[in-house]
Amino acid sequence: MTARPRFADIDSLLPQAAPAPADIDFDLDAHHSTEVLLATHQVLVARCVIDFAGRGESVESELVIPRRDCQGDRPRGIALWRAAQELLAQLLLRRPGVHPTIRIAIGSELVPLAAA
């Protein structure tokens, strides 16, 4: 009988991946204008960029925000931060050893939301 491999749970990665919200350079309580890729009555999907330290590569991805955390097409900062933490945990689970930084366009600048 072979032992089944144990896989890390995404929730177990969140505490190690999540910087304190105080480290974020924008207001977590405010609603922010960002690039919206899809908007439905249930969710808003915002574009983000993932930078991998030491690799010089950037990859575009998406953050899914519940509509209850949005004012029109403007998600609250804390909802963006939570979605970035979930994406970061998934990245760490799928690609151990990488050091990604997740950024989102707020106005005309890319603001870091999460980093490992």
Short mmCIF file of N, CA and C in Angstrom, two decimals:
data_model
loop_
_atom_site.label_atom_id
_atom_site.label_comp_id
_atom_site.label_asym_id
_atom_site.label_seq_id
_atom_site.Cartn_x
_atom_site.Cartn_y
_atom_site.Cartn_z
N MET A 1 0.84 -1.18 0.00
CA MET A 1 0.00 0.00 0.00
C MET A 1 0.89 1.24 0.00
N THR A 2 0.65 2.13 -0.93
CA THR A 2 1.45 3.34 -1.01
C THR A 2 0.74 4.48 -0.30
N ALA A 3 1.54 5.30 0.32
CA ALA A 3 0.98 6.45 1.03
C ALA A 3 0.58 7.52 0.03
N ARG A 4 -0.53 8.15 0.28
CA ARG A 4 -0.99 9.23 -0.59
C ARG A 4 -0.21 10.50 -0.24
N PRO A 5 0.24 11.23 -1.26
CA PRO A 5 0.97 12.47 -0.96
C PRO A 5 0.04 13.48 -0.30
N ARG A 6 0.59 14.25 0.61
CA ARG A 6 -0.19 15.28 1.29
C ARG A 6 0.03 16.59 0.56
N PHE A 7 -1.04 17.22 0.19
CA PHE A 7 -0.98 18.49 -0.51
C PHE A 7 -1.32 19.61 0.46
N ALA A 8 -0.65 20.72 0.31
CA ALA A 8 -0.93 21.88 1.17
C ALA A 8 -2.31 22.44 0.83
N ASP A 9 -2.99 22.88 1.84
CA ASP A 9 -4.28 23.51 1.68
C ASP A 9 -4.03 25.00 1.42
N ILE A 10 -4.79 25.60 0.51
CA ILE A 10 -4.61 27.02 0.20
C ILE A 10 -4.72 27.87 1.45
N ASP A 11 -5.68 27.55 2.33
CA ASP A 11 -5.86 28.34 3.54
C ASP A 11 -4.62 28.29 4.44
N SER A 12 -3.89 27.20 4.41
CA SER A 12 -2.69 27.11 5.24
C SER A 12 -1.57 28.01 4.72
N LEU A 13 -1.64 28.38 3.45
CA LEU A 13 -0.61 29.26 2.87
C LEU A 13 -0.91 30.73 3.09
N LEU A 14 -2.17 31.09 3.32
CA LEU A 14 -2.54 32.49 3.45
C LEU A 14 -1.77 33.24 4.54
N PRO A 15 -1.63 32.70 5.76
CA PRO A 15 -0.92 33.47 6.77
C PRO A 15 0.53 33.77 6.39
N GLN A 16 1.24 32.83 5.75
CA GLN A 16 2.62 33.11 5.39
C GLN A 16 2.72 34.04 4.19
N ALA A 17 1.71 34.09 3.36
CA ALA A 17 1.77 34.90 2.16
C ALA A 17 1.27 36.31 2.38
N ALA A 18 0.46 36.53 3.41
CA ALA A 18 -0.24 37.79 3.58
C ALA A 18 0.57 38.80 4.38
N PRO A 19 0.96 39.91 3.75
CA PRO A 19 1.55 40.99 4.53
C PRO A 19 0.42 41.70 5.26
N ALA A 20 0.76 42.41 6.29
CA ALA A 20 -0.26 43.16 7.02
C ALA A 20 -0.86 44.22 6.10
N PRO A 21 -2.17 44.42 6.16
CA PRO A 21 -2.78 45.44 5.30
C PRO A 21 -2.17 46.81 5.47
N ALA A 22 -1.54 47.11 6.59
CA ALA A 22 -0.91 48.41 6.80
C ALA A 22 0.23 48.65 5.81
N ASP A 23 0.77 47.58 5.21
CA ASP A 23 1.87 47.72 4.26
C ASP A 23 1.41 48.16 2.87
N ILE A 24 0.12 48.20 2.64
CA ILE A 24 -0.42 48.57 1.34
C ILE A 24 -0.42 50.09 1.21
N ASP A 25 -0.03 50.58 0.03
CA ASP A 25 0.11 52.02 -0.18
C ASP A 25 -1.15 52.73 -0.63
N PHE A 26 -2.29 52.13 -0.43
CA PHE A 26 -3.54 52.82 -0.78
C PHE A 26 -4.60 52.50 0.25
N ASP A 27 -5.67 53.27 0.23
CA ASP A 27 -6.73 53.17 1.23
C ASP A 27 -7.54 51.90 1.03
N LEU A 28 -7.51 51.01 2.02
CA LEU A 28 -8.23 49.74 1.92
C LEU A 28 -9.74 49.91 2.04
N ASP A 29 -10.19 51.00 2.64
CA ASP A 29 -11.62 51.24 2.80
C ASP A 29 -12.25 51.96 1.62
N ALA A 30 -11.44 52.61 0.81
CA ALA A 30 -11.96 53.37 -0.33
C ALA A 30 -12.27 52.44 -1.51
N HIS A 31 -13.12 52.91 -2.40
CA HIS A 31 -13.39 52.21 -3.65
C HIS A 31 -12.44 52.78 -4.70
N HIS A 32 -11.83 51.88 -5.48
CA HIS A 32 -10.78 52.29 -6.41
C HIS A 32 -11.16 52.03 -7.87
N SER A 33 -10.75 52.92 -8.74
CA SER A 33 -10.91 52.72 -10.18
C SER A 33 -9.77 51.85 -10.66
N THR A 34 -10.10 50.77 -11.32
CA THR A 34 -9.09 49.86 -11.85
C THR A 34 -9.59 49.31 -13.18
N GLU A 35 -8.74 48.60 -13.90
CA GLU A 35 -9.13 48.05 -15.19
C GLU A 35 -10.04 46.83 -14.99
N VAL A 36 -11.27 46.96 -15.46
CA VAL A 36 -12.26 45.90 -15.31
C VAL A 36 -12.30 45.08 -16.60
N LEU A 37 -12.12 43.76 -16.46
CA LEU A 37 -12.17 42.87 -17.61
C LEU A 37 -13.57 42.30 -17.83
N LEU A 38 -14.31 42.11 -16.74
CA LEU A 38 -15.64 41.54 -16.81
C LEU A 38 -16.44 42.04 -15.61
N ALA A 39 -17.69 42.38 -15.84
CA ALA A 39 -18.57 42.80 -14.75
C ALA A 39 -19.91 42.12 -14.94
N THR A 40 -20.35 41.38 -13.93
CA THR A 40 -21.66 40.76 -13.94
C THR A 40 -22.41 41.25 -12.70
N HIS A 41 -23.61 40.77 -12.52
CA HIS A 41 -24.35 41.18 -11.34
C HIS A 41 -23.80 40.54 -10.07
N GLN A 42 -22.94 39.52 -10.18
CA GLN A 42 -22.38 38.85 -9.00
C GLN A 42 -20.91 39.15 -8.73
N VAL A 43 -20.14 39.38 -9.79
CA VAL A 43 -18.70 39.60 -9.60
C VAL A 43 -18.18 40.67 -10.55
N LEU A 44 -17.02 41.18 -10.17
CA LEU A 44 -16.25 42.08 -11.02
C LEU A 44 -14.87 41.43 -11.16
N VAL A 45 -14.35 41.38 -12.36
CA VAL A 45 -13.03 40.79 -12.60
C VAL A 45 -12.08 41.91 -13.01
N ALA A 46 -11.04 42.10 -12.21
CA ALA A 46 -10.06 43.17 -12.46
C ALA A 46 -8.74 42.56 -12.92
N ARG A 47 -8.08 43.26 -13.83
CA ARG A 47 -6.77 42.81 -14.33
C ARG A 47 -5.70 43.10 -13.29
N CYS A 48 -4.78 42.15 -13.15
CA CYS A 48 -3.61 42.37 -12.30
C CYS A 48 -2.38 41.86 -13.04
N VAL A 49 -1.22 42.21 -12.53
CA VAL A 49 0.05 41.79 -13.11
C VAL A 49 0.83 41.06 -12.02
N ILE A 50 1.39 39.91 -12.37
CA ILE A 50 2.22 39.15 -11.44
C ILE A 50 3.66 39.26 -11.91
N ASP A 51 4.53 39.79 -11.04
CA ASP A 51 5.97 39.86 -11.31
C ASP A 51 6.65 38.78 -10.51
N PHE A 52 7.57 38.05 -11.14
CA PHE A 52 8.32 37.00 -10.46
C PHE A 52 9.73 37.49 -10.21
N ALA A 53 10.11 37.58 -8.94
CA ALA A 53 11.43 38.09 -8.55
C ALA A 53 12.54 37.26 -9.17
N GLY A 54 13.53 37.96 -9.71
CA GLY A 54 14.69 37.29 -10.26
C GLY A 54 14.49 36.73 -11.66
N ARG A 55 13.28 36.77 -12.18
CA ARG A 55 13.04 36.20 -13.50
C ARG A 55 12.81 37.27 -14.56
N GLY A 56 12.46 38.46 -14.14
CA GLY A 56 12.22 39.53 -15.09
C GLY A 56 11.00 39.32 -15.96
N GLU A 57 10.14 38.41 -15.57
CA GLU A 57 8.94 38.16 -16.36
C GLU A 57 7.71 38.66 -15.62
N SER A 58 6.76 39.16 -16.39
CA SER A 58 5.48 39.57 -15.84
C SER A 58 4.38 38.80 -16.56
N VAL A 59 3.36 38.44 -15.81
CA VAL A 59 2.24 37.68 -16.35
C VAL A 59 0.97 38.41 -15.95
N GLU A 60 0.04 38.54 -16.88
CA GLU A 60 -1.25 39.13 -16.55
C GLU A 60 -2.16 38.06 -15.98
N SER A 61 -2.97 38.46 -15.01
CA SER A 61 -3.94 37.57 -14.41
C SER A 61 -5.17 38.37 -14.02
N GLU A 62 -6.05 37.75 -13.25
CA GLU A 62 -7.29 38.42 -12.88
C GLU A 62 -7.56 38.25 -11.39
N LEU A 63 -8.22 39.24 -10.83
CA LEU A 63 -8.72 39.17 -9.46
C LEU A 63 -10.24 39.20 -9.53
N VAL A 64 -10.88 38.27 -8.85
CA VAL A 64 -12.35 38.19 -8.86
C VAL A 64 -12.86 38.79 -7.56
N ILE A 65 -13.70 39.82 -7.70
CA ILE A 65 -14.22 40.57 -6.56
C ILE A 65 -15.74 40.41 -6.50
N PRO A 66 -16.28 40.02 -5.35
CA PRO A 66 -17.74 39.95 -5.23
C PRO A 66 -18.36 41.34 -5.40
N ARG A 67 -19.49 41.40 -6.06
CA ARG A 67 -20.18 42.67 -6.30
C ARG A 67 -20.53 43.41 -5.01
N ARG A 68 -20.77 42.66 -3.94
CA ARG A 68 -21.13 43.31 -2.68
C ARG A 68 -20.00 44.20 -2.15
N ASP A 69 -18.77 43.96 -2.65
CA ASP A 69 -17.61 44.76 -2.24
C ASP A 69 -17.26 45.85 -3.25
N CYS A 70 -18.20 46.18 -4.12
CA CYS A 70 -17.97 47.18 -5.15
C CYS A 70 -19.01 48.30 -5.08
N GLN A 71 -18.60 49.45 -5.53
CA GLN A 71 -19.51 50.58 -5.72
C GLN A 71 -19.47 50.85 -7.21
N GLY A 72 -20.52 50.41 -7.91
CA GLY A 72 -20.47 50.45 -9.37
C GLY A 72 -19.38 49.51 -9.85
N ASP A 73 -18.46 50.02 -10.66
CA ASP A 73 -17.32 49.22 -11.13
C ASP A 73 -16.04 49.53 -10.36
N ARG A 74 -16.20 49.98 -9.13
CA ARG A 74 -15.05 50.35 -8.31
C ARG A 74 -15.00 49.46 -7.06
N PRO A 75 -14.08 48.48 -7.03
CA PRO A 75 -13.97 47.60 -5.86
C PRO A 75 -13.31 48.30 -4.67
N ARG A 76 -13.70 47.86 -3.47
CA ARG A 76 -13.05 48.36 -2.26
C ARG A 76 -11.63 47.83 -2.19
N GLY A 77 -10.75 48.61 -1.60
CA GLY A 77 -9.36 48.22 -1.46
C GLY A 77 -9.17 46.91 -0.73
N ILE A 78 -9.94 46.69 0.34
CA ILE A 78 -9.79 45.46 1.12
C ILE A 78 -10.21 44.25 0.29
N ALA A 79 -11.19 44.40 -0.61
CA ALA A 79 -11.61 43.29 -1.48
C ALA A 79 -10.52 42.98 -2.50
N LEU A 80 -9.86 44.00 -3.02
CA LEU A 80 -8.73 43.78 -3.93
C LEU A 80 -7.61 43.06 -3.19
N TRP A 81 -7.33 43.49 -1.98
CA TRP A 81 -6.27 42.88 -1.18
C TRP A 81 -6.57 41.41 -0.90
N ARG A 82 -7.83 41.11 -0.51
CA ARG A 82 -8.20 39.71 -0.23
C ARG A 82 -8.07 38.84 -1.48
N ALA A 83 -8.53 39.35 -2.61
CA ALA A 83 -8.44 38.58 -3.86
C ALA A 83 -6.97 38.35 -4.23
N ALA A 84 -6.12 39.35 -4.00
CA ALA A 84 -4.69 39.19 -4.28
C ALA A 84 -4.06 38.15 -3.36
N GLN A 85 -4.50 38.10 -2.10
CA GLN A 85 -3.98 37.10 -1.17
C GLN A 85 -4.37 35.69 -1.61
N GLU A 86 -5.58 35.53 -2.09
CA GLU A 86 -6.03 34.22 -2.58
C GLU A 86 -5.22 33.79 -3.81
N LEU A 87 -5.00 34.73 -4.73
CA LEU A 87 -4.20 34.42 -5.92
C LEU A 87 -2.77 34.07 -5.52
N LEU A 88 -2.21 34.82 -4.59
CA LEU A 88 -0.85 34.56 -4.12
C LEU A 88 -0.75 33.16 -3.51
N ALA A 89 -1.73 32.78 -2.70
CA ALA A 89 -1.71 31.44 -2.09
C ALA A 89 -1.78 30.35 -3.15
N GLN A 90 -2.59 30.56 -4.18
CA GLN A 90 -2.67 29.58 -5.28
C GLN A 90 -1.34 29.48 -6.01
N LEU A 91 -0.69 30.62 -6.25
CA LEU A 91 0.61 30.61 -6.93
C LEU A 91 1.64 29.84 -6.11
N LEU A 92 1.66 30.08 -4.80
CA LEU A 92 2.63 29.40 -3.94
C LEU A 92 2.37 27.91 -3.85
N LEU A 93 1.10 27.52 -3.93
CA LEU A 93 0.74 26.11 -3.90
C LEU A 93 1.16 25.41 -5.19
N ARG A 94 0.95 26.08 -6.33
CA ARG A 94 1.26 25.48 -7.63
C ARG A 94 2.73 25.54 -7.99
N ARG A 95 3.40 26.61 -7.55
CA ARG A 95 4.80 26.81 -7.92
C ARG A 95 5.63 27.13 -6.69
N PRO A 96 5.89 26.13 -5.84
CA PRO A 96 6.68 26.39 -4.63
C PRO A 96 8.05 26.98 -4.99
N GLY A 97 8.50 27.89 -4.16
CA GLY A 97 9.82 28.48 -4.39
C GLY A 97 9.81 29.74 -5.21
N VAL A 98 8.68 30.09 -5.82
CA VAL A 98 8.63 31.34 -6.57
C VAL A 98 8.39 32.49 -5.60
N HIS A 99 8.73 33.68 -6.01
CA HIS A 99 8.55 34.87 -5.18
C HIS A 99 7.78 35.92 -5.99
N PRO A 100 6.46 35.73 -6.10
CA PRO A 100 5.67 36.65 -6.91
C PRO A 100 5.26 37.91 -6.15
N THR A 101 5.06 38.97 -6.92
CA THR A 101 4.45 40.20 -6.43
C THR A 101 3.25 40.47 -7.31
N ILE A 102 2.10 40.68 -6.70
CA ILE A 102 0.87 40.95 -7.44
C ILE A 102 0.61 42.44 -7.39
N ARG A 103 0.45 43.03 -8.57
CA ARG A 103 0.20 44.48 -8.69
C ARG A 103 -1.10 44.70 -9.45
N ILE A 104 -1.74 45.82 -9.14
CA ILE A 104 -2.97 46.19 -9.85
C ILE A 104 -2.88 47.67 -10.19
N ALA A 105 -3.43 48.02 -11.36
CA ALA A 105 -3.41 49.42 -11.79
C ALA A 105 -4.48 50.19 -11.04
N ILE A 106 -4.06 51.17 -10.26
CA ILE A 106 -4.96 52.10 -9.59
C ILE A 106 -4.63 53.45 -10.21
N GLY A 107 -5.59 53.99 -10.96
CA GLY A 107 -5.29 55.20 -11.71
C GLY A 107 -4.28 54.86 -12.79
N SER A 108 -3.15 55.54 -12.79
CA SER A 108 -2.15 55.31 -13.83
C SER A 108 -0.92 54.57 -13.33
N GLU A 109 -0.92 54.12 -12.07
CA GLU A 109 0.26 53.42 -11.57
C GLU A 109 -0.07 52.01 -11.08
N LEU A 110 0.92 51.13 -11.17
CA LEU A 110 0.77 49.76 -10.68
C LEU A 110 1.11 49.74 -9.19
N VAL A 111 0.16 49.32 -8.38
CA VAL A 111 0.30 49.31 -6.93
C VAL A 111 0.45 47.86 -6.46
N PRO A 112 1.49 47.54 -5.68
CA PRO A 112 1.63 46.17 -5.18
C PRO A 112 0.56 45.86 -4.13
N LEU A 113 -0.08 44.71 -4.28
CA LEU A 113 -1.11 44.28 -3.34
C LEU A 113 -0.62 43.16 -2.45
N ALA A 114 0.22 42.28 -2.98
CA ALA A 114 0.68 41.11 -2.23
C ALA A 114 2.03 40.67 -2.77
N ALA A 115 2.85 40.13 -1.87
CA ALA A 115 4.16 39.62 -2.28
C ALA A 115 4.55 38.48 -1.35
N ALA A 116 5.33 37.56 -1.90
CA ALA A 116 5.84 36.45 -1.08
C ALA A 116 7.34 36.49 -1.05
#
